[in-house]
Amino acid sequence: MAVPFVLASQSPARLTTLRSAGVDPLVIVSHVDEDAVLAEARATHMAAGWGELPFDDAVLALARAKAQQVASAHDTGAVVLGCDSMLELDGEILGKPGDAVTAARRWRDMRGRVGVLHTGHWLVDDRESGSAATVGATASTTVRFADLADAEIDAYVATGEPLHVAGAFTVDSLGGPYVESIDGDYHAVVGVSLPLLRHLLAACGLAFHELWRDDVSAA
């Protein structure tokens, strides 16, 4: 039997990526106050004399909070994965735009330019006889955006897709034609880095194939 695995995220792209890799997680959406988590992480970082919280640490703090909240609020008996993604552009971090006006403005700023998509991953081994490990890391990938015409931006925003995804774009769906190239892990841009997940699982004493659903491992 596959090792019990929980995805603490409502992202369809993350779920699809994991399922395509042979993993069929139970989805339990976390309920954390992201602004409060970031405020605490920034305050802790400043108090330690480390200056401003780096963007790759910010997404890691959110991923950790999501995984730990689900593990503590539910008797999962599973390995729990939390994730969070943000786009860095011009020294600023861009999450989900939330509305069409913001999404269109973002794309007018992003077109023809390069950003860095940071995706934080955090694992909590909540199995009764597991390692009790809690580990995480961030995958950062350079993204080159196409130089879109205003009509292309308006058409894309009108689909509604960019309103609810980090950085106002996808690479695996309607936004794919508008991403010229990426340097780094494609899956991290989609939402979950499979190679990074493999390394984090190893820190919990697990191999990736131990998460495969039965029809994969029996093939």
Short mmCIF file of C-alpha atoms in Angstrom, two decimals:
data_model
loop_
_atom_site.label_atom_id
_atom_site.label_comp_id
_atom_site.label_asym_id
_atom_site.label_seq_id
_atom_site.Cartn_x
_atom_site.Cartn_y
_atom_site.Cartn_z
CA MET A 1 0.00 0.00 0.00
CA ALA A 2 1.06 3.56 -0.70
CA VAL A 3 2.30 5.66 2.20
CA PRO A 4 -0.59 7.96 3.26
CA PHE A 5 -0.01 11.39 1.74
CA VAL A 6 -1.90 14.66 2.22
CA LEU A 7 -1.73 17.75 0.03
CA ALA A 8 -2.48 20.84 2.12
CA SER A 9 -3.44 22.92 -0.91
CA GLN A 10 -6.53 23.54 -3.01
CA SER A 11 -4.44 24.06 -6.18
CA PRO A 12 -5.78 21.89 -9.04
CA ALA A 13 -2.41 22.21 -10.80
CA ARG A 14 -0.53 20.74 -7.83
CA LEU A 15 -3.01 17.90 -7.53
CA THR A 16 -2.80 17.13 -11.26
CA THR A 17 1.01 17.18 -11.16
CA LEU A 18 1.12 14.71 -8.28
CA ARG A 19 -1.46 12.42 -9.86
CA SER A 20 0.49 12.42 -13.13
CA ALA A 21 3.54 11.33 -11.11
CA GLY A 22 1.62 8.36 -9.67
CA VAL A 23 0.60 9.93 -6.36
CA ASP A 24 -3.05 10.28 -5.36
CA PRO A 25 -3.05 12.46 -2.24
CA LEU A 26 -5.89 13.26 0.09
CA VAL A 27 -6.54 17.00 -0.22
CA ILE A 28 -7.09 18.92 3.02
CA VAL A 29 -7.09 22.66 2.46
CA SER A 30 -5.24 24.64 5.10
CA HIS A 31 -6.77 27.65 6.80
CA VAL A 32 -3.95 29.98 7.77
CA ASP A 33 -3.87 33.75 7.95
CA GLU A 34 -1.17 34.32 5.32
CA ASP A 35 -0.69 37.99 6.19
CA ALA A 36 -0.19 37.11 9.86
CA VAL A 37 2.26 34.32 9.01
CA LEU A 38 4.34 36.65 6.84
CA ALA A 39 4.24 39.44 9.43
CA GLU A 40 5.54 37.07 12.12
CA ALA A 41 8.23 35.66 9.83
CA ARG A 42 9.41 39.15 8.90
CA ALA A 43 9.46 40.28 12.52
CA THR A 44 11.44 37.20 13.57
CA HIS A 45 13.92 37.73 10.74
CA MET A 46 14.43 41.39 11.64
CA ALA A 47 14.71 40.63 15.37
CA ALA A 48 17.50 38.17 14.64
CA GLY A 49 19.42 40.92 12.86
CA TRP A 50 19.08 39.33 9.43
CA GLY A 51 17.37 42.25 7.72
CA GLU A 52 14.43 41.91 5.35
CA LEU A 53 12.89 38.47 4.87
CA PRO A 54 14.07 37.05 1.50
CA PHE A 55 11.33 36.08 -0.93
CA ASP A 56 12.37 32.42 -0.99
CA ASP A 57 12.05 32.35 2.80
CA ALA A 58 8.64 34.05 2.65
CA VAL A 59 7.08 31.29 0.53
CA LEU A 60 8.78 28.70 2.72
CA ALA A 61 7.22 30.23 5.83
CA LEU A 62 3.78 30.03 4.23
CA ALA A 63 4.30 26.44 3.06
CA ARG A 64 5.42 25.46 6.55
CA ALA A 65 2.42 27.12 8.19
CA LYS A 66 0.01 25.34 5.85
CA ALA A 67 1.54 21.89 6.35
CA GLN A 68 1.77 22.28 10.12
CA GLN A 69 -1.77 23.64 10.43
CA VAL A 70 -3.24 20.66 8.58
CA ALA A 71 -1.08 18.16 10.48
CA SER A 72 -2.09 19.64 13.86
CA ALA A 73 -5.78 20.19 13.08
CA HIS A 74 -6.42 16.77 11.55
CA ASP A 75 -5.50 13.27 12.65
CA THR A 76 -3.93 12.57 9.26
CA GLY A 77 -1.53 9.73 10.08
CA ALA A 78 0.15 10.78 6.86
CA VAL A 79 2.97 12.73 5.31
CA VAL A 80 1.62 16.26 4.79
CA LEU A 81 2.83 18.60 2.02
CA GLY A 82 2.27 22.35 2.13
CA CYS A 83 3.19 24.63 -0.77
CA ASP A 84 3.10 28.30 -1.66
CA SER A 85 4.21 30.24 -4.75
CA MET A 86 5.00 33.89 -5.46
CA LEU A 87 6.51 35.73 -8.42
CA GLU A 88 9.43 38.10 -7.84
CA LEU A 89 9.64 41.02 -10.28
CA ASP A 90 11.75 44.16 -9.85
CA GLY A 91 12.46 43.35 -6.23
CA GLU A 92 8.77 43.03 -5.40
CA ILE A 93 6.78 39.89 -4.67
CA LEU A 94 3.55 39.24 -6.55
CA GLY A 95 0.96 36.77 -5.30
CA LYS A 96 -2.52 36.21 -6.70
CA PRO A 97 -3.95 39.40 -8.25
CA GLY A 98 -7.52 38.67 -7.16
CA ASP A 99 -9.24 40.96 -9.66
CA ALA A 100 -9.12 41.72 -13.38
CA VAL A 101 -7.75 45.25 -13.06
CA THR A 102 -4.79 44.09 -10.98
CA ALA A 103 -4.14 41.10 -13.27
CA ALA A 104 -4.11 43.30 -16.39
CA ARG A 105 -1.78 45.80 -14.74
CA ARG A 106 0.54 42.98 -13.67
CA TRP A 107 0.74 41.64 -17.20
CA ARG A 108 1.49 45.06 -18.64
CA ASP A 109 4.41 45.23 -16.20
CA MET A 110 5.56 41.65 -16.84
CA ARG A 111 5.36 41.42 -20.63
CA GLY A 112 8.69 41.04 -22.38
CA ARG A 113 10.47 40.74 -19.07
CA VAL A 114 11.98 38.18 -16.68
CA GLY A 115 10.75 37.20 -13.22
CA VAL A 116 11.57 34.52 -10.67
CA LEU A 117 8.85 32.16 -9.48
CA HIS A 118 9.52 30.98 -5.92
CA THR A 119 7.68 27.86 -4.71
CA GLY A 120 8.06 26.85 -1.09
CA HIS A 121 7.59 23.21 -0.05
CA TRP A 122 7.20 21.87 3.48
CA LEU A 123 6.73 18.26 4.61
CA VAL A 124 5.48 17.13 8.00
CA ASP A 125 5.75 13.40 8.70
CA ASP A 126 2.63 12.91 10.81
CA ARG A 127 2.63 9.10 10.65
CA GLU A 128 2.39 7.32 13.99
CA SER A 129 5.45 5.22 13.25
CA GLY A 130 7.09 7.74 10.93
CA SER A 131 10.23 9.84 11.25
CA ALA A 132 8.43 12.84 12.83
CA ALA A 133 10.52 14.95 10.44
CA THR A 134 9.45 18.46 9.47
CA VAL A 135 11.52 19.69 6.54
CA GLY A 136 11.26 22.16 3.70
CA ALA A 137 12.96 24.00 0.86
CA THR A 138 12.20 26.47 -1.90
CA ALA A 139 12.52 25.94 -5.65
CA SER A 140 13.20 29.17 -7.59
CA THR A 141 12.79 29.25 -11.36
CA THR A 142 13.48 32.07 -13.85
CA VAL A 143 10.51 32.82 -16.12
CA ARG A 144 10.70 34.82 -19.38
CA PHE A 145 7.38 36.34 -20.39
CA ALA A 146 6.29 37.02 -23.96
CA ASP A 147 5.91 40.63 -25.08
CA LEU A 148 2.13 40.56 -25.31
CA ALA A 149 -0.07 43.05 -27.09
CA ASP A 150 -2.77 44.77 -25.04
CA ALA A 151 -5.43 42.72 -26.83
CA GLU A 152 -3.70 39.48 -25.81
CA ILE A 153 -3.51 40.59 -22.19
CA ASP A 154 -7.17 41.62 -22.16
CA ALA A 155 -8.22 38.31 -23.71
CA TYR A 156 -6.22 36.28 -21.21
CA VAL A 157 -7.45 38.25 -18.22
CA ALA A 158 -11.05 37.88 -19.46
CA THR A 159 -10.76 34.08 -19.08
CA GLY A 160 -10.45 34.59 -15.33
CA GLU A 161 -7.50 32.21 -15.06
CA PRO A 162 -4.79 34.71 -14.06
CA LEU A 163 -6.88 36.21 -11.26
CA HIS A 164 -6.36 33.30 -8.89
CA VAL A 165 -2.82 32.06 -9.56
CA ALA A 166 0.52 33.29 -8.23
CA GLY A 167 2.06 35.88 -10.53
CA ALA A 168 -1.12 36.04 -12.66
CA PHE A 169 0.02 33.28 -15.01
CA THR A 170 0.13 29.55 -15.58
CA VAL A 171 2.59 27.59 -17.68
CA ASP A 172 0.54 24.41 -17.98
CA SER A 173 -2.79 25.88 -19.07
CA LEU A 174 -4.14 28.96 -20.89
CA GLY A 175 -1.09 31.00 -19.93
CA GLY A 176 1.35 28.58 -21.57
CA PRO A 177 1.63 30.45 -24.90
CA TYR A 178 2.63 33.62 -23.04
CA VAL A 179 5.69 32.13 -21.32
CA GLU A 180 8.66 32.17 -23.68
CA SER A 181 10.95 30.00 -21.57
CA ILE A 182 11.93 28.94 -18.08
CA ASP A 183 15.29 28.25 -16.46
CA GLY A 184 14.79 25.67 -13.74
CA ASP A 185 12.22 23.09 -12.79
CA TYR A 186 9.06 23.25 -14.92
CA HIS A 187 7.01 21.48 -12.26
CA ALA A 188 7.98 24.09 -9.67
CA VAL A 189 6.38 26.74 -11.89
CA VAL A 190 3.24 24.61 -12.14
CA GLY A 191 3.17 24.49 -8.35
CA VAL A 192 5.13 21.56 -6.93
CA SER A 193 8.70 20.51 -7.73
CA LEU A 194 8.79 16.73 -8.06
CA PRO A 195 12.61 16.47 -7.79
CA LEU A 196 12.59 18.66 -4.68
CA LEU A 197 9.75 16.63 -3.21
CA ARG A 198 11.82 13.49 -3.75
CA HIS A 199 14.69 15.00 -1.72
CA LEU A 200 12.38 16.10 1.08
CA LEU A 201 10.83 12.65 1.23
CA ALA A 202 14.32 11.17 1.55
CA ALA A 203 14.84 13.37 4.61
CA CYS A 204 11.78 11.61 6.06
CA GLY A 205 13.27 8.20 5.25
CA LEU A 206 10.99 7.65 2.27
CA ALA A 207 11.51 6.99 -1.43
CA PHE A 208 9.21 8.70 -3.92
CA HIS A 209 7.88 5.39 -5.24
CA GLU A 210 6.51 4.58 -1.79
CA LEU A 211 3.86 7.21 -2.49
CA TRP A 212 2.76 5.62 -5.77
CA ARG A 213 -0.84 4.45 -5.84
CA ASP A 214 -1.34 0.71 -6.10
CA ASP A 215 -2.09 0.59 -9.83
CA VAL A 216 1.28 2.23 -10.55
CA SER A 217 3.42 0.14 -8.22
CA ALA A 218 1.77 -3.05 -9.52
CA ALA A 219 2.30 -2.16 -13.19
#
